[in-house]
């Protein structure tokens, strides 16, 4: 899953990083002045993007050992998430326990894997404190959704205050949502100013800009919104809240990855990518890892620059690893709840 055209990688990936290693080691994106000419010249050929994305399944690893190695890598890229109205501290503690030890010990032993964790835990503001307490000593960051998530339609001052409150509470990553109307109206200055203000409010916390791509209408809008968010200083761009009717799709991911690549070529700055919503199977994880490897290179197959926003993906990967390791169909009773 590199930028080459080979169907499988020449080598299997290294084992996931130690949980003590920092997840946020790359340089921050300082942004650029708004470049409306660059935005206006950016267009996407949807049929071509869809054809390219459709070919990813054919490039999944066929060898079970190689597949297992990539799925272990995928576990370490998950922002394990709970964003429900009935979240409780107990549920968050349970989620954090799963984040610290996402795979059963016997399964790791059978696969020859060392310690594995997810990349982060993502919660609402009210659940930051129990998440921090449950993750103490793990090295895992807490991400908080903010700015009127998921619709982003609360007063602007309230959205800024939400960010500041979550950073003060200890969140080291903030997932903000943009105002979709700015994209639909082509008001790029308004979008730039909004995201730049959110970035300033984040202070030391890394900012992931959620574009809600399923509500932007066209892939050209997705590309342009991606560029504006990066110009305004987003450290990551993220597809979706997971609450839209259409969330992360591979053509959208291809579009966003190519904008990240164009931004890097223009600035030398690496911006992260987070697909979220609707990614729920082991083959899904392999397709997304293949996409970012081909388009951006192996650095985007590490948690410093790539995350899955997911709640059910971990269970699906664990079941597939169980099948590979023990050669039998997996059942839910073999897996701890998350």
Short mmCIF file of N, CA and C in Angstrom, two decimals, residues 161-260:
data_model
loop_
_atom_site.label_atom_id
_atom_site.label_comp_id
_atom_site.label_asym_id
_atom_site.label_seq_id
_atom_site.Cartn_x
_atom_site.Cartn_y
_atom_site.Cartn_z
N UNK A 161 -15.98 29.73 22.22
CA UNK A 161 -15.90 29.42 23.66
C UNK A 161 -15.85 27.91 23.90
N UNK A 162 -16.54 27.14 23.07
CA UNK A 162 -16.50 25.68 23.19
C UNK A 162 -15.07 25.17 23.01
N UNK A 163 -14.39 25.66 21.97
CA UNK A 163 -13.01 25.25 21.73
C UNK A 163 -12.15 25.58 22.94
N UNK A 164 -12.23 26.82 23.40
CA UNK A 164 -11.39 27.26 24.50
C UNK A 164 -11.65 26.44 25.76
N UNK A 165 -12.91 26.11 25.99
CA UNK A 165 -13.26 25.32 27.18
C UNK A 165 -12.69 23.90 27.08
N UNK A 166 -12.75 23.31 25.90
CA UNK A 166 -12.25 21.94 25.75
C UNK A 166 -10.73 21.89 25.85
N UNK A 167 -10.04 22.90 25.32
CA UNK A 167 -8.59 22.95 25.46
C UNK A 167 -8.22 23.13 26.93
N UNK A 168 -8.95 24.01 27.63
CA UNK A 168 -8.68 24.23 29.05
C UNK A 168 -8.94 22.97 29.87
N UNK A 169 -9.90 22.16 29.41
CA UNK A 169 -10.23 20.92 30.12
C UNK A 169 -9.23 19.81 29.87
N UNK A 170 -8.34 20.00 28.90
CA UNK A 170 -7.28 19.02 28.69
C UNK A 170 -7.30 18.29 27.37
N UNK A 171 -8.23 18.61 26.47
CA UNK A 171 -8.22 17.98 25.15
C UNK A 171 -7.01 18.47 24.36
N UNK A 172 -6.26 17.56 23.76
CA UNK A 172 -5.09 17.96 22.97
C UNK A 172 -5.38 17.95 21.48
N UNK A 173 -6.57 17.53 21.10
CA UNK A 173 -7.03 17.59 19.72
C UNK A 173 -8.47 18.09 19.72
N UNK A 174 -8.78 18.98 18.78
CA UNK A 174 -10.12 19.54 18.67
C UNK A 174 -10.63 19.29 17.26
N UNK A 175 -11.77 18.63 17.15
CA UNK A 175 -12.41 18.39 15.85
C UNK A 175 -13.51 19.44 15.67
N UNK A 176 -13.25 20.41 14.79
CA UNK A 176 -14.22 21.49 14.55
C UNK A 176 -15.05 21.18 13.32
N UNK A 177 -16.22 21.79 13.22
CA UNK A 177 -17.05 21.65 12.02
C UNK A 177 -17.16 23.01 11.35
N UNK A 178 -17.09 23.01 10.03
CA UNK A 178 -17.20 24.25 9.28
C UNK A 178 -18.67 24.58 9.04
N UNK A 179 -18.94 25.83 8.67
CA UNK A 179 -20.27 26.25 8.21
C UNK A 179 -20.41 25.87 6.75
N UNK A 180 -21.21 24.88 6.47
CA UNK A 180 -21.34 24.38 5.10
C UNK A 180 -21.84 25.45 4.14
N UNK A 181 -22.64 26.39 4.64
CA UNK A 181 -23.20 27.41 3.75
C UNK A 181 -22.11 28.24 3.08
N UNK A 182 -20.99 28.44 3.77
CA UNK A 182 -19.90 29.21 3.15
C UNK A 182 -19.40 28.53 1.88
N UNK A 183 -19.33 27.20 1.92
CA UNK A 183 -18.89 26.45 0.74
C UNK A 183 -19.96 26.50 -0.34
N UNK A 184 -21.21 26.26 0.04
CA UNK A 184 -22.29 26.21 -0.94
C UNK A 184 -22.50 27.56 -1.62
N UNK A 185 -22.19 28.64 -0.91
CA UNK A 185 -22.31 29.99 -1.48
C UNK A 185 -21.02 30.46 -2.14
N UNK A 186 -19.96 29.67 -2.04
CA UNK A 186 -18.68 30.08 -2.59
C UNK A 186 -18.07 31.26 -1.86
N UNK A 187 -18.41 31.42 -0.59
CA UNK A 187 -17.87 32.54 0.20
C UNK A 187 -16.60 32.06 0.89
N UNK A 188 -15.51 32.01 0.14
CA UNK A 188 -14.27 31.44 0.64
C UNK A 188 -13.62 32.32 1.69
N UNK A 189 -13.80 33.62 1.62
CA UNK A 189 -13.25 34.49 2.65
C UNK A 189 -13.90 34.21 4.00
N UNK A 190 -15.23 34.03 4.00
CA UNK A 190 -15.93 33.74 5.25
C UNK A 190 -15.46 32.40 5.83
N UNK A 191 -15.29 31.41 4.96
CA UNK A 191 -14.83 30.11 5.45
C UNK A 191 -13.41 30.22 5.99
N UNK A 192 -12.56 30.91 5.28
CA UNK A 192 -11.17 31.08 5.73
C UNK A 192 -11.13 31.78 7.09
N UNK A 193 -11.88 32.87 7.23
CA UNK A 193 -11.87 33.62 8.49
C UNK A 193 -12.38 32.76 9.64
N UNK A 194 -13.42 31.97 9.37
CA UNK A 194 -13.98 31.11 10.40
C UNK A 194 -12.96 30.07 10.87
N UNK A 195 -12.36 29.35 9.92
CA UNK A 195 -11.42 28.29 10.29
C UNK A 195 -10.18 28.89 10.96
N UNK A 196 -9.71 30.03 10.47
CA UNK A 196 -8.55 30.68 11.09
C UNK A 196 -8.85 31.07 12.53
N UNK A 197 -10.05 31.55 12.80
CA UNK A 197 -10.43 31.91 14.17
C UNK A 197 -10.49 30.67 15.06
N UNK A 198 -11.01 29.57 14.52
CA UNK A 198 -11.04 28.32 15.28
C UNK A 198 -9.62 27.85 15.58
N UNK A 199 -8.75 27.98 14.59
CA UNK A 199 -7.35 27.55 14.77
C UNK A 199 -6.69 28.37 15.87
N UNK A 200 -6.94 29.67 15.90
CA UNK A 200 -6.36 30.51 16.94
C UNK A 200 -6.90 30.12 18.32
N UNK A 201 -8.19 29.79 18.38
CA UNK A 201 -8.79 29.41 19.66
C UNK A 201 -8.24 28.07 20.16
N UNK A 202 -7.78 27.21 19.25
CA UNK A 202 -7.24 25.91 19.66
C UNK A 202 -5.91 26.05 20.39
N UNK A 203 -5.18 27.14 20.16
CA UNK A 203 -3.90 27.31 20.83
C UNK A 203 -2.98 26.13 20.58
N UNK A 204 -2.53 25.44 21.64
CA UNK A 204 -1.59 24.33 21.45
C UNK A 204 -2.24 23.04 20.96
N UNK A 205 -3.55 22.97 21.00
CA UNK A 205 -4.24 21.74 20.58
C UNK A 205 -4.28 21.65 19.06
N UNK A 206 -4.05 20.47 18.54
CA UNK A 206 -4.14 20.27 17.09
C UNK A 206 -5.59 20.30 16.65
N UNK A 207 -5.82 20.91 15.48
CA UNK A 207 -7.18 21.10 15.00
C UNK A 207 -7.46 20.24 13.78
N UNK A 208 -8.55 19.50 13.84
CA UNK A 208 -9.04 18.74 12.70
C UNK A 208 -10.30 19.44 12.19
N UNK A 209 -10.29 19.84 10.93
CA UNK A 209 -11.41 20.57 10.33
C UNK A 209 -12.33 19.58 9.62
N UNK A 210 -13.55 19.43 10.15
CA UNK A 210 -14.53 18.53 9.56
C UNK A 210 -15.28 19.28 8.47
N UNK A 211 -15.21 18.76 7.24
CA UNK A 211 -15.83 19.44 6.11
C UNK A 211 -17.27 19.03 5.86
N UNK A 212 -17.72 17.92 6.49
CA UNK A 212 -19.07 17.40 6.24
C UNK A 212 -19.31 17.26 4.74
N UNK A 213 -18.45 16.48 4.09
CA UNK A 213 -18.40 16.42 2.64
C UNK A 213 -19.70 15.97 2.00
N UNK A 214 -20.49 15.16 2.71
CA UNK A 214 -21.77 14.71 2.17
C UNK A 214 -22.77 15.82 1.98
N UNK A 215 -22.48 17.00 2.55
CA UNK A 215 -23.39 18.14 2.43
C UNK A 215 -22.82 19.25 1.55
N UNK A 216 -21.72 19.00 0.87
CA UNK A 216 -21.08 20.05 0.07
C UNK A 216 -21.46 20.01 -1.41
N UNK A 217 -22.17 18.99 -1.84
CA UNK A 217 -22.75 19.00 -3.18
C UNK A 217 -21.88 18.39 -4.26
N UNK A 218 -20.63 18.82 -4.41
CA UNK A 218 -19.77 18.35 -5.50
C UNK A 218 -18.37 18.07 -4.98
N UNK A 219 -17.63 17.25 -5.74
CA UNK A 219 -16.24 17.01 -5.39
C UNK A 219 -15.39 18.27 -5.57
N UNK A 220 -15.77 19.11 -6.50
CA UNK A 220 -15.05 20.38 -6.65
C UNK A 220 -15.20 21.22 -5.38
N UNK A 221 -16.38 21.25 -4.80
CA UNK A 221 -16.56 21.95 -3.53
C UNK A 221 -15.72 21.32 -2.42
N UNK A 222 -15.66 19.99 -2.41
CA UNK A 222 -14.83 19.30 -1.42
C UNK A 222 -13.38 19.72 -1.57
N UNK A 223 -12.88 19.74 -2.81
CA UNK A 223 -11.49 20.12 -3.05
C UNK A 223 -11.23 21.55 -2.61
N UNK A 224 -12.11 22.46 -2.96
CA UNK A 224 -11.91 23.86 -2.62
C UNK A 224 -12.00 24.09 -1.11
N UNK A 225 -12.96 23.44 -0.46
CA UNK A 225 -13.08 23.57 1.00
C UNK A 225 -11.84 23.00 1.69
N UNK A 226 -11.29 21.91 1.15
CA UNK A 226 -10.06 21.34 1.71
C UNK A 226 -8.93 22.34 1.64
N UNK A 227 -8.76 22.98 0.49
CA UNK A 227 -7.70 23.97 0.33
C UNK A 227 -7.86 25.13 1.30
N UNK A 228 -9.08 25.65 1.40
CA UNK A 228 -9.30 26.80 2.28
C UNK A 228 -9.00 26.44 3.73
N UNK A 229 -9.45 25.26 4.16
CA UNK A 229 -9.21 24.85 5.54
C UNK A 229 -7.71 24.75 5.82
N UNK A 230 -6.95 24.22 4.85
CA UNK A 230 -5.50 24.13 5.04
C UNK A 230 -4.85 25.51 5.02
N UNK A 231 -5.29 26.37 4.11
CA UNK A 231 -4.75 27.74 4.10
C UNK A 231 -5.01 28.44 5.43
N UNK A 232 -6.13 28.12 6.08
CA UNK A 232 -6.48 28.76 7.34
C UNK A 232 -5.82 28.10 8.54
N UNK A 233 -5.02 27.04 8.31
CA UNK A 233 -4.21 26.49 9.40
C UNK A 233 -4.66 25.16 9.97
N UNK A 234 -5.59 24.46 9.32
CA UNK A 234 -6.00 23.15 9.84
C UNK A 234 -4.82 22.19 9.86
N UNK A 235 -4.68 21.45 10.96
CA UNK A 235 -3.63 20.44 11.07
C UNK A 235 -4.05 19.14 10.40
N UNK A 236 -5.33 18.86 10.41
CA UNK A 236 -5.93 17.73 9.71
C UNK A 236 -7.15 18.24 8.97
N UNK A 237 -7.50 17.59 7.86
CA UNK A 237 -8.83 17.77 7.30
C UNK A 237 -9.55 16.44 7.40
N UNK A 238 -10.82 16.51 7.73
CA UNK A 238 -11.62 15.34 8.07
C UNK A 238 -12.88 15.33 7.22
N UNK A 239 -13.29 14.15 6.78
CA UNK A 239 -14.41 14.09 5.85
C UNK A 239 -15.73 14.50 6.47
N UNK A 240 -16.08 13.95 7.62
CA UNK A 240 -17.48 13.94 8.04
C UNK A 240 -17.61 13.95 9.55
N UNK A 241 -18.80 14.28 10.01
CA UNK A 241 -19.11 14.14 11.43
C UNK A 241 -19.57 12.73 11.76
N UNK A 242 -19.95 11.97 10.76
CA UNK A 242 -20.57 10.67 10.98
C UNK A 242 -22.06 10.77 11.16
N UNK A 243 -22.60 11.99 11.16
CA UNK A 243 -24.03 12.20 11.37
C UNK A 243 -24.76 12.57 10.08
N UNK A 244 -24.02 12.77 8.98
CA UNK A 244 -24.66 13.13 7.72
C UNK A 244 -25.20 11.87 7.03
N UNK A 245 -26.16 12.02 6.11
CA UNK A 245 -26.67 10.85 5.37
C UNK A 245 -25.59 10.15 4.57
N UNK A 246 -24.63 10.91 4.01
CA UNK A 246 -23.48 10.34 3.30
C UNK A 246 -22.22 10.83 4.00
N UNK A 247 -21.35 9.90 4.37
CA UNK A 247 -20.16 10.27 5.12
C UNK A 247 -18.90 10.02 4.28
N UNK A 248 -17.94 9.30 4.80
CA UNK A 248 -16.68 9.11 4.08
C UNK A 248 -16.87 8.17 2.89
N UNK A 249 -16.51 8.63 1.70
CA UNK A 249 -16.49 7.79 0.51
C UNK A 249 -15.11 7.88 -0.11
N UNK A 250 -14.72 6.85 -0.84
CA UNK A 250 -13.38 6.84 -1.42
C UNK A 250 -13.15 7.94 -2.46
N UNK A 251 -14.12 8.29 -3.33
CA UNK A 251 -13.88 9.43 -4.22
C UNK A 251 -13.64 10.74 -3.46
N UNK A 252 -14.37 10.93 -2.37
CA UNK A 252 -14.12 12.11 -1.53
C UNK A 252 -12.72 12.03 -0.93
N UNK A 253 -12.34 10.85 -0.44
CA UNK A 253 -11.01 10.69 0.14
C UNK A 253 -9.91 10.95 -0.88
N UNK A 254 -10.09 10.45 -2.10
CA UNK A 254 -9.12 10.71 -3.16
C UNK A 254 -8.98 12.20 -3.41
N UNK A 255 -10.10 12.90 -3.48
CA UNK A 255 -10.09 14.34 -3.70
C UNK A 255 -9.33 15.07 -2.60
N UNK A 256 -9.62 14.73 -1.35
CA UNK A 256 -8.97 15.41 -0.24
C UNK A 256 -7.49 15.08 -0.17
N UNK A 257 -7.13 13.83 -0.46
CA UNK A 257 -5.70 13.47 -0.46
C UNK A 257 -4.93 14.25 -1.52
N UNK A 258 -5.54 14.43 -2.68
CA UNK A 258 -4.84 15.16 -3.73
C UNK A 258 -4.70 16.64 -3.39
N UNK A 259 -5.63 17.17 -2.63
CA UNK A 259 -5.48 18.55 -2.16
C UNK A 259 -4.37 18.64 -1.11
N UNK A 260 -4.29 17.64 -0.24
CA UNK A 260 -3.19 17.60 0.74
C UNK A 260 -1.86 17.55 0.02
#
